Tab-separated table of C-alpha atoms in Angstrom:
chain	number	residue	atom	x	y	z
A	12	MET	CA	107.714	118.685	101.247
A	13	LYS	CA	109.454	115.632	99.819
A	14	PHE	CA	106.082	113.875	99.523
A	15	LEU	CA	104.585	116.774	97.544
A	16	ASP	CA	107.483	116.623	95.078
A	17	SER	CA	106.958	112.962	94.226
A	18	ASN	CA	105.561	112.400	90.740
A	19	PHE	CA	103.285	109.583	91.934
A	20	PHE	CA	101.482	111.828	94.419
A	21	ILE	CA	101.006	114.580	91.826
A	22	PHE	CA	99.759	112.046	89.257
A	23	ILE	CA	97.197	110.600	91.705
A	24	LEU	CA	96.054	114.124	92.597
A	25	ALA	CA	95.692	115.049	88.916
A	26	PHE	CA	93.793	111.794	88.307
A	27	VAL	CA	91.334	112.493	91.128
A	28	ILE	CA	90.767	116.059	89.895
A	29	ALA	CA	90.307	114.870	86.299
A	30	ILE	CA	87.766	112.209	87.325
A	31	ALA	CA	85.794	114.879	89.183
A	32	PHE	CA	85.512	117.012	86.038
A	33	VAL	CA	84.637	114.225	83.603
A	34	ASN	CA	81.105	113.057	82.930
A	35	PRO	CA	81.392	109.544	81.533
A	36	PRO	CA	79.351	108.870	78.411
A	37	VAL	CA	75.974	107.298	79.040
A	38	ILE	CA	76.163	104.897	76.109
A	39	TYR	CA	79.300	102.784	76.127
A	40	ASP	CA	80.181	101.823	72.605
A	41	PHE	CA	83.721	101.433	71.290
A	42	LYS	CA	83.943	104.966	69.882
A	43	SER	CA	82.788	106.651	73.081
A	44	ILE	CA	85.231	104.614	75.175
A	45	ILE	CA	88.130	105.680	72.919
A	46	TYR	CA	87.083	109.345	73.075
A	47	PHE	CA	86.595	109.142	76.834
A	48	SER	CA	90.049	107.576	77.319
A	49	ILE	CA	91.797	110.185	75.164
A	50	TYR	CA	89.954	113.023	76.890
A	51	LEU	CA	90.875	111.624	80.302
A	52	MET	CA	94.557	111.216	79.337
A	53	ILE	CA	94.723	114.820	78.089
A	54	LEU	CA	93.011	116.092	81.236
A	55	ILE	CA	95.314	114.098	83.539
A	56	SER	CA	98.485	115.191	81.749
A	57	ALA	CA	97.389	118.847	81.773
A	58	GLY	CA	96.542	118.574	85.462
A	59	PHE	CA	99.873	116.871	86.157
A	60	VAL	CA	101.863	119.644	84.482
A	61	THR	CA	99.783	122.360	86.143
A	62	LEU	CA	100.119	120.855	89.619
A	63	LYS	CA	103.846	120.277	89.126
A	64	LEU	CA	104.263	123.940	88.138
A	65	LEU	CA	102.156	125.145	91.079
A	66	PHE	CA	104.184	123.097	93.553
A	67	LYS	CA	107.417	124.446	92.050
A	68	MET	CA	106.157	128.034	92.310
A	69	PHE	CA	105.038	127.357	95.895
A	70	ASP	CA	108.492	126.020	96.765
A	71	LEU	CA	110.159	129.083	95.224
A	72	ALA	CA	107.854	131.411	97.159
A	73	VAL	CA	108.537	129.590	100.426
A	74	LEU	CA	112.287	129.737	99.801
A	75	LYS	CA	112.147	133.438	98.950
A	76	PHE	CA	110.167	134.381	102.036
A	77	SER	CA	112.134	132.106	104.351
A	78	LYS	CA	115.413	133.828	103.414
A	79	ASN	CA	114.161	137.203	104.717
């Protein structure tokens, strides 16, 4: 479980999920690259926070059920 709690692992997982959901723009001009980068950063940070929360909830559930 220590590996799942590391921020690097969660960031890489969020990055892989974000890349899967992003369709890169067909025409690469400066404006589209900026928009694509901002969109990717927002998606990765949202995925990072969501995964971090899910892992924390999973840990709490495991602790609760392991006490009984």
